[in-house]
mmCIF file of C-alpha atoms in Angstrom:
data_model
loop_
_atom_site.group_PDB
_atom_site.id
_atom_site.type_symbol
_atom_site.label_atom_id
_atom_site.label_comp_id
_atom_site.label_asym_id
_atom_site.label_seq_id
_atom_site.Cartn_x
_atom_site.Cartn_y
_atom_site.Cartn_z
ATOM 1 C CA MET A 1 0.126 0.166 0.046
ATOM 2 C CA TYR A 2 1.079 3.612 -0.670
ATOM 3 C CA THR A 3 -0.166 6.932 0.792
ATOM 4 C CA ALA A 4 -0.435 9.904 -1.318
ATOM 5 C CA THR A 5 -0.055 13.286 0.587
ATOM 6 C CA LEU A 6 -0.931 16.776 -0.990
ATOM 7 C CA LEU A 7 0.166 19.804 0.865
ATOM 8 C CA CYS A 8 0.860 23.477 0.214
ATOM 9 C CA ASN A 9 2.311 26.688 1.836
ATOM 10 C CA PRO A 10 0.332 26.804 5.152
ATOM 11 C CA ALA A 11 0.567 30.826 4.665
ATOM 12 C CA ASN A 12 -1.284 30.195 1.506
ATOM 13 C CA PRO A 13 -3.814 27.399 1.750
ATOM 14 C CA VAL A 14 -4.836 26.627 -1.765
ATOM 15 C CA LEU A 15 -5.834 23.025 -1.451
ATOM 16 C CA GLU A 16 -9.173 22.320 -2.831
ATOM 17 C CA PRO A 17 -11.577 19.367 -1.955
ATOM 18 C CA ALA A 18 -12.364 19.068 -5.579
ATOM 19 C CA LEU A 19 -8.718 18.445 -6.512
ATOM 20 C CA ILE A 20 -8.020 15.624 -3.864
ATOM 21 C CA GLU A 21 -11.274 13.903 -5.097
ATOM 22 C CA ALA A 22 -10.343 14.292 -8.722
ATOM 23 C CA LEU A 23 -6.823 12.893 -8.100
ATOM 24 C CA ARG A 24 -8.479 9.983 -5.640
ATOM 25 C CA ASN A 25 -10.895 9.096 -8.523
ATOM 26 C CA ALA A 26 -8.311 8.980 -11.311
ATOM 27 C CA TRP A 27 -5.988 6.650 -9.171
ATOM 28 C CA GLY A 28 -8.641 4.664 -7.602
ATOM 29 C CA GLY A 29 -7.720 5.556 -3.936
ATOM 30 C CA ASP A 30 -9.413 5.030 -0.944
ATOM 31 C CA GLU A 31 -11.354 7.842 1.093
ATOM 32 C CA ALA A 32 -9.291 10.929 1.651
ATOM 33 C CA VAL A 33 -8.533 12.246 4.958
ATOM 34 C CA TRP A 34 -7.607 16.080 5.755
ATOM 35 C CA LEU A 35 -4.790 16.572 7.863
ATOM 36 C CA ALA A 36 -5.149 20.363 7.910
ATOM 37 C CA LEU A 37 -8.227 21.875 5.955
ATOM 38 C CA GLY A 38 -6.820 23.755 3.124
ATOM 39 C CA VAL A 39 -3.145 22.867 3.562
ATOM 40 C CA ALA A 40 -2.852 19.112 3.693
ATOM 41 C CA ALA A 41 -4.576 15.854 2.846
ATOM 42 C CA GLU A 42 -3.887 12.337 2.134
ATOM 43 C CA PHE A 43 -5.210 8.912 0.835
ATOM 44 C CA PRO A 44 -4.497 5.598 0.335
ATOM 45 C CA LEU A 45 -3.522 3.988 -2.806
ATOM 46 C CA LYS A 46 -2.918 0.206 -3.712
ATOM 47 C CA GLN A 47 -0.060 0.969 -6.424
ATOM 48 C CA MET A 48 2.336 3.770 -7.305
ATOM 49 C CA PRO A 49 0.601 5.472 -10.429
ATOM 50 C CA ASP A 50 2.440 5.686 -13.631
ATOM 51 C CA ASN A 51 2.045 9.255 -14.278
ATOM 52 C CA ARG A 52 3.069 10.113 -10.916
ATOM 53 C CA TRP A 53 5.670 12.823 -11.879
ATOM 54 C CA ASP A 54 3.461 14.341 -14.684
ATOM 55 C CA VAL A 55 0.859 15.074 -12.192
ATOM 56 C CA TRP A 56 3.487 16.255 -9.639
ATOM 57 C CA ALA A 57 4.632 18.823 -12.166
ATOM 58 C CA ASP A 58 1.068 20.004 -13.038
ATOM 59 C CA LEU A 59 0.402 20.324 -9.323
ATOM 60 C CA GLN A 60 3.755 22.347 -8.917
ATOM 61 C CA GLY A 61 2.150 24.941 -10.857
ATOM 62 C CA MET A 62 -0.958 25.147 -8.762
ATOM 63 C CA GLY A 63 1.364 25.768 -5.632
ATOM 64 C CA VAL A 64 0.778 22.177 -4.311
ATOM 65 C CA ASP A 65 3.403 19.423 -3.408
ATOM 66 C CA LEU A 66 2.662 15.792 -4.000
ATOM 67 C CA VAL A 67 4.201 13.026 -2.132
ATOM 68 C CA ILE A 68 3.628 9.375 -2.829
ATOM 69 C CA GLN A 69 5.530 6.846 -0.304
ATOM 70 C CA PRO A 70 4.868 3.373 0.908
ATOM 71 C CA SER A 71 2.300 3.321 3.955
ATOM 72 C CA ALA A 72 4.184 1.068 6.169
ATOM 73 C CA GLY A 73 6.560 2.758 8.287
ATOM 74 C CA ARG A 74 5.839 6.184 7.574
ATOM 75 C CA ARG A 75 6.438 7.637 11.055
ATOM 76 C CA LYS A 76 10.167 7.892 11.715
ATOM 77 C CA LYS A 77 12.228 7.558 14.967
ATOM 78 C CA MET A 78 14.774 10.123 14.187
ATOM 79 C CA LEU A 79 15.066 13.464 12.229
ATOM 80 C CA LEU A 80 18.559 14.337 10.500
ATOM 81 C CA ALA A 81 18.545 18.001 9.455
ATOM 82 C CA ASP A 82 20.471 20.226 7.318
ATOM 83 C CA MET A 83 21.122 23.563 8.943
ATOM 84 C CA ASP A 84 21.711 26.350 6.356
ATOM 85 C CA SER A 85 18.579 27.061 4.058
ATOM 86 C CA THR A 86 16.634 24.135 5.838
ATOM 87 C CA MET A 87 16.162 24.694 9.482
ATOM 88 C CA ILE A 88 16.988 28.604 8.918
ATOM 89 C CA GLN A 89 16.138 30.667 6.008
ATOM 90 C CA GLN A 90 19.855 31.810 5.582
ATOM 91 C CA GLU A 91 23.572 30.558 4.585
ATOM 92 C CA CYS A 92 25.587 31.450 7.569
ATOM 93 C CA ILE A 93 28.693 32.020 5.603
ATOM 94 C CA ASP A 94 27.067 34.263 3.242
ATOM 95 C CA GLU A 95 25.782 36.472 6.267
ATOM 96 C CA LEU A 96 29.512 36.516 7.589
ATOM 97 C CA ALA A 97 30.721 37.608 4.286
ATOM 98 C CA GLU A 98 28.269 40.382 4.086
ATOM 99 C CA GLU A 99 29.912 41.771 7.242
ATOM 100 C CA ALA A 100 33.492 41.213 5.791
ATOM 101 C CA GLY A 101 32.447 42.997 2.729
ATOM 102 C CA VAL A 102 32.882 40.113 0.555
ATOM 103 C CA GLY A 103 29.231 38.925 0.199
ATOM 104 C CA ALA A 104 28.747 38.876 -3.568
ATOM 105 C CA ARG A 105 31.811 36.864 -4.134
ATOM 106 C CA VAL A 106 31.091 34.201 -1.182
ATOM 107 C CA LYS A 107 27.319 34.064 -2.236
ATOM 108 C CA ASP A 108 28.338 33.007 -5.957
ATOM 109 C CA ILE A 109 30.760 30.444 -4.321
ATOM 110 C CA THR A 110 28.016 29.134 -2.114
ATOM 111 C CA ALA A 111 25.554 28.832 -4.798
ATOM 112 C CA ARG A 112 27.612 26.833 -7.136
ATOM 113 C CA ALA A 113 28.836 24.493 -4.127
ATOM 114 C CA MET A 114 25.257 23.703 -3.196
ATOM 115 C CA ASN A 115 24.142 22.952 -6.803
ATOM 116 C CA GLY A 116 27.160 20.586 -7.001
ATOM 117 C CA GLU A 117 29.083 22.479 -9.377
ATOM 118 C CA LEU A 118 32.128 22.697 -7.055
ATOM 119 C CA ASP A 119 34.154 20.376 -4.595
ATOM 120 C CA PHE A 120 32.536 21.420 -1.332
ATOM 121 C CA GLU A 121 35.649 21.075 0.871
ATOM 122 C CA GLY A 122 37.491 23.363 -1.634
ATOM 123 C CA ALA A 123 34.616 25.729 -1.784
ATOM 124 C CA LEU A 124 34.387 25.992 2.105
ATOM 125 C CA THR A 125 38.070 26.475 2.461
ATOM 126 C CA GLU A 126 38.125 29.446 -0.249
ATOM 127 C CA ARG A 127 35.094 31.127 1.500
ATOM 128 C CA VAL A 128 36.499 31.028 5.054
ATOM 129 C CA GLY A 129 39.609 32.396 3.850
ATOM 130 C CA LEU A 130 37.861 35.419 2.896
ATOM 131 C CA LEU A 131 36.868 35.923 6.301
ATOM 132 C CA LYS A 132 40.291 36.316 7.632
ATOM 133 C CA GLY A 133 40.485 39.122 10.241
ATOM 134 C CA LEU A 134 36.760 39.394 10.868
ATOM 135 C CA PRO A 135 36.262 40.020 14.698
ATOM 136 C CA GLU A 136 34.968 36.837 16.250
ATOM 137 C CA THR A 137 32.131 39.046 17.832
ATOM 138 C CA VAL A 138 30.628 39.390 14.437
ATOM 139 C CA ILE A 139 29.179 35.794 14.799
ATOM 140 C CA ALA A 140 26.817 36.856 17.727
ATOM 141 C CA LYS A 141 25.914 39.744 15.626
ATOM 142 C CA VAL A 142 25.030 37.720 12.747
ATOM 143 C CA LEU A 143 22.930 35.181 14.968
ATOM 144 C CA ASP A 144 21.113 38.069 16.355
ATOM 145 C CA GLU A 145 20.321 40.230 13.389
ATOM 146 C CA ARG A 146 20.553 38.180 10.290
ATOM 147 C CA ILE A 147 19.319 34.693 11.017
ATOM 148 C CA THR A 148 15.686 33.424 11.151
ATOM 149 C CA LEU A 149 14.148 30.181 11.765
ATOM 150 C CA MET A 150 12.691 28.425 8.787
ATOM 151 C CA PRO A 151 8.758 28.425 9.276
ATOM 152 C CA GLY A 152 7.661 25.147 10.767
ATOM 153 C CA GLY A 153 10.813 24.014 12.368
ATOM 154 C CA LYS A 154 9.652 24.445 16.032
ATOM 155 C CA GLN A 155 6.548 22.335 15.311
ATOM 156 C CA LEU A 156 8.299 19.676 13.521
ATOM 157 C CA LEU A 157 10.931 19.008 16.393
ATOM 158 C CA ALA A 158 8.497 19.492 19.194
ATOM 159 C CA THR A 159 5.852 16.978 17.438
ATOM 160 C CA MET A 160 8.702 14.393 16.745
ATOM 161 C CA LYS A 161 10.410 14.431 19.915
ATOM 162 C CA ALA A 162 6.861 14.260 21.914
ATOM 163 C CA ASP A 163 6.460 11.043 20.035
ATOM 164 C CA GLY A 164 9.842 9.895 21.178
ATOM 165 C CA ALA A 165 11.974 10.675 18.096
ATOM 166 C CA TYR A 166 15.669 11.647 18.221
ATOM 167 C CA ALA A 167 16.887 14.711 16.420
ATOM 168 C CA ALA A 168 20.258 15.491 15.074
ATOM 169 C CA LEU A 169 21.400 18.804 13.240
ATOM 170 C CA VAL A 170 24.235 18.155 10.783
ATOM 171 C CA SER A 171 25.746 21.035 8.682
ATOM 172 C CA GLY A 172 28.535 21.735 6.438
ATOM 173 C CA GLY A 173 28.494 25.316 8.471
ATOM 174 C CA PHE A 174 29.960 26.125 11.591
ATOM 175 C CA THR A 175 29.534 24.844 15.233
ATOM 176 C CA ALA A 176 29.079 28.509 16.457
ATOM 177 C CA PHE A 177 25.666 28.523 14.546
ATOM 178 C CA THR A 178 24.413 24.950 14.938
ATOM 179 C CA ALA A 179 24.925 25.294 18.753
ATOM 180 C CA ARG A 180 22.360 28.038 18.906
ATOM 181 C CA VAL A 181 20.179 26.746 16.404
ATOM 182 C CA ALA A 182 20.094 23.210 17.949
ATOM 183 C CA ALA A 183 19.361 24.785 21.366
ATOM 184 C CA GLU A 184 16.488 26.974 20.088
ATOM 185 C CA LEU A 185 14.875 24.176 18.192
ATOM 186 C CA GLY A 186 15.363 21.255 20.667
ATOM 187 C CA PHE A 187 18.020 19.230 18.680
ATOM 188 C CA ASP A 188 19.560 16.410 20.816
ATOM 189 C CA GLU A 189 22.792 16.934 19.156
ATOM 190 C CA ASN A 190 24.671 18.821 16.540
ATOM 191 C CA ARG A 191 27.463 18.385 14.311
ATOM 192 C CA ALA A 192 29.347 21.070 11.948
ATOM 193 C CA ASN A 193 32.549 22.604 11.165
ATOM 194 C CA THR A 194 34.729 24.689 13.312
ATOM 195 C CA LEU A 195 35.695 28.287 12.409
ATOM 196 C CA LEU A 196 39.318 28.868 13.838
ATOM 197 C CA THR A 197 40.097 32.134 15.820
ATOM 198 C CA GLU A 198 43.301 33.745 17.107
ATOM 199 C CA ASP A 199 43.307 36.966 19.312
ATOM 200 C CA GLY A 200 39.468 37.416 18.791
ATOM 201 C CA LYS A 201 39.657 37.088 14.944
ATOM 202 C CA LEU A 202 39.189 34.626 12.497
ATOM 203 C CA THR A 203 42.037 32.916 11.049
ATOM 204 C CA GLY A 204 40.590 32.363 7.712
ATOM 205 C CA GLU A 205 40.671 28.623 8.344
ATOM 206 C CA ALA A 206 38.448 26.021 9.417
ATOM 207 C CA GLY A 207 39.285 22.999 11.712
ATOM 208 C CA ARG A 208 40.136 19.934 10.337
ATOM 209 C CA PRO A 209 38.672 17.355 9.018
ATOM 210 C CA ILE A 210 36.257 19.379 7.048
ATOM 211 C CA LEU A 211 32.497 18.155 7.491
ATOM 212 C CA GLY A 212 30.847 17.665 4.093
ATOM 213 C CA ARG A 213 28.585 15.337 2.240
ATOM 214 C CA GLU A 214 30.379 12.088 3.630
ATOM 215 C CA ALA A 215 30.118 13.403 7.237
ATOM 216 C CA LYS A 216 26.481 13.566 6.880
ATOM 217 C CA VAL A 217 26.155 9.916 5.781
ATOM 218 C CA GLU A 218 28.465 9.030 8.613
ATOM 219 C CA ALA A 219 26.288 10.844 11.045
ATOM 220 C CA LEU A 220 23.201 8.791 9.700
ATOM 221 C CA GLU A 221 24.967 5.492 9.922
ATOM 222 C CA GLN A 222 26.660 6.264 13.407
ATOM 223 C CA ILE A 223 23.618 7.771 15.329
ATOM 224 C CA SER A 224 21.303 5.284 13.839
ATOM 225 C CA ALA A 225 23.446 2.570 15.063
ATOM 226 C CA ARG A 226 23.949 3.932 18.367
ATOM 227 C CA LEU A 227 20.140 4.293 18.846
ATOM 228 C CA GLY A 228 19.542 0.698 17.602
ATOM 229 C CA ILE A 229 17.348 1.700 14.725
ATOM 230 C CA ALA A 230 17.415 1.133 11.072
ATOM 231 C CA GLU A 231 18.232 3.744 8.349
ATOM 232 C CA ALA A 232 14.824 3.336 7.238
ATOM 233 C CA ASP A 233 13.496 4.796 10.512
ATOM 234 C CA VAL A 234 15.176 8.094 9.708
ATOM 235 C CA ILE A 235 13.542 11.047 8.153
ATOM 236 C CA ALA A 236 16.362 13.376 6.419
ATOM 237 C CA VAL A 237 16.037 17.081 5.123
ATOM 238 C CA GLY A 238 18.310 18.974 3.298
ATOM 239 C CA ASP A 239 18.743 21.311 0.044
ATOM 240 C CA GLY A 240 22.048 21.240 -1.353
ATOM 241 C CA ALA A 241 24.289 18.768 -3.118
ATOM 242 C CA ASN A 242 26.333 17.839 0.055
ATOM 243 C CA ASP A 243 22.908 16.506 1.521
ATOM 244 C CA LEU A 244 22.477 13.915 -1.342
ATOM 245 C CA GLY A 245 24.230 11.230 0.406
ATOM 246 C CA MET A 246 22.068 11.498 3.497
ATOM 247 C CA LEU A 247 18.771 12.031 1.605
ATOM 248 C CA GLN A 248 19.309 8.965 -0.661
ATOM 249 C CA ARG A 249 20.391 6.780 2.296
ATOM 250 C CA ALA A 250 17.524 7.623 4.850
ATOM 251 C CA GLY A 251 14.183 5.998 4.746
ATOM 252 C CA ALA A 252 12.585 9.036 3.800
ATOM 253 C CA GLY A 253 14.919 11.861 2.129
ATOM 254 C CA VAL A 254 13.255 15.351 1.792
ATOM 255 C CA ALA A 255 14.358 17.800 -0.761
ATOM 256 C CA LEU A 256 13.217 21.107 0.892
ATOM 257 C CA HIS A 257 13.047 24.057 -1.309
ATOM 258 C CA ALA A 258 16.079 22.269 -2.937
ATOM 259 C CA LYS A 259 18.408 23.295 -5.821
ATOM 260 C CA PRO A 260 16.756 21.833 -9.120
ATOM 261 C CA SER A 261 19.755 19.256 -9.407
ATOM 262 C CA VAL A 262 19.354 18.171 -6.046
ATOM 263 C CA ALA A 263 15.681 17.887 -6.081
ATOM 264 C CA ALA A 264 15.812 15.644 -9.333
ATOM 265 C CA GLU A 265 17.582 13.054 -7.439
ATOM 266 C CA CYS A 266 15.300 12.678 -4.758
ATOM 267 C CA GLU A 267 11.790 11.146 -4.204
ATOM 268 C CA ILE A 268 10.217 13.493 -1.979
ATOM 269 C CA ARG A 269 10.471 16.906 -3.171
ATOM 270 C CA ILE A 270 8.723 19.913 -0.990
ATOM 271 C CA ASN A 271 8.854 23.081 -3.013
ATOM 272 C CA HIS A 272 5.904 24.962 -1.597
ATOM 273 C CA GLY A 273 5.340 23.766 2.105
ATOM 274 C CA ASP A 274 7.320 24.716 4.987
ATOM 275 C CA LEU A 275 8.881 22.197 7.542
ATOM 276 C CA THR A 276 5.375 20.922 8.777
ATOM 277 C CA ALA A 277 5.489 19.133 5.413
ATOM 278 C CA LEU A 278 7.736 16.483 7.076
ATOM 279 C CA LEU A 279 5.064 16.124 9.691
ATOM 280 C CA TYR A 280 2.235 15.604 7.206
ATOM 281 C CA ILE A 281 4.044 13.173 5.098
ATOM 282 C CA GLN A 282 4.680 11.109 8.218
ATOM 283 C CA GLY A 283 0.689 11.233 8.618
ATOM 284 C CA TYR A 284 0.462 13.633 11.576
ATOM 285 C CA ALA A 285 -2.689 15.814 11.406
ATOM 286 C CA GLN A 286 -2.408 19.462 12.353
ATOM 287 C CA ASP A 287 -4.169 18.929 15.702
ATOM 288 C CA GLU A 288 -1.473 16.590 16.696
ATOM 289 C CA PHE A 289 1.297 19.320 16.383
ATOM 290 C CA LYS A 290 3.286 20.324 19.420
ATOM 291 C CA GLY A 291 5.272 23.482 19.749
#
């Protein structure tokens, strides 16, 4: 059995009953259930539709995301999340670069790296080098003034944790940021790179080894093994090329507002919904949300 979930941006509830019924009838699905009126609904299917991606593309133009997945084991025991442009709305290194006066140059490198056009470690090393001499105090300033949480994150963490799940934040960014974000959202642990400092200023170097794509896969392997759960019990979420490894290994890998080249490699693509989409696709109704 499969479950088809349709959802949209909660700030723009465009999901209509007629659309749900038309699709359910076309695919021979069973009775639909609203998870949040106007925002998310689901219905069971006996088999994966042949025209799944054609319908997905049509719905994208209507501001609606479509996810079809096996019904069994949808509720996961662990959340593994990227930070930049996933749990927060910014790229931390880009915001630091703005303070250092090299914003445009760094943003270009970041965009290319996240799209998979550049080697992640080389791109990170180059960008961190451009921050050399920046006062360490700028990190707190950026956190306070420039960083905002992605909508739905607090509900996602609170709801999954109330249901007994474990949450890990794994980032190619920096511990100075993941520590604050993890604490604010309620993650159980966080892993990221370290910005090296000396005499109160950034040295222009990051601690070794650099945490990139493979480090995220290792986090998936290590944490799931430690918890005694299968990788199939994990829902992972990210947006960049360095997230692809964990997205493809996890039981549910969610490309959230991802780069097109990344989304194309993933079965679950959320382009309109916010982080509560990860709850809806696990079958949580809005009235079950915490936080």
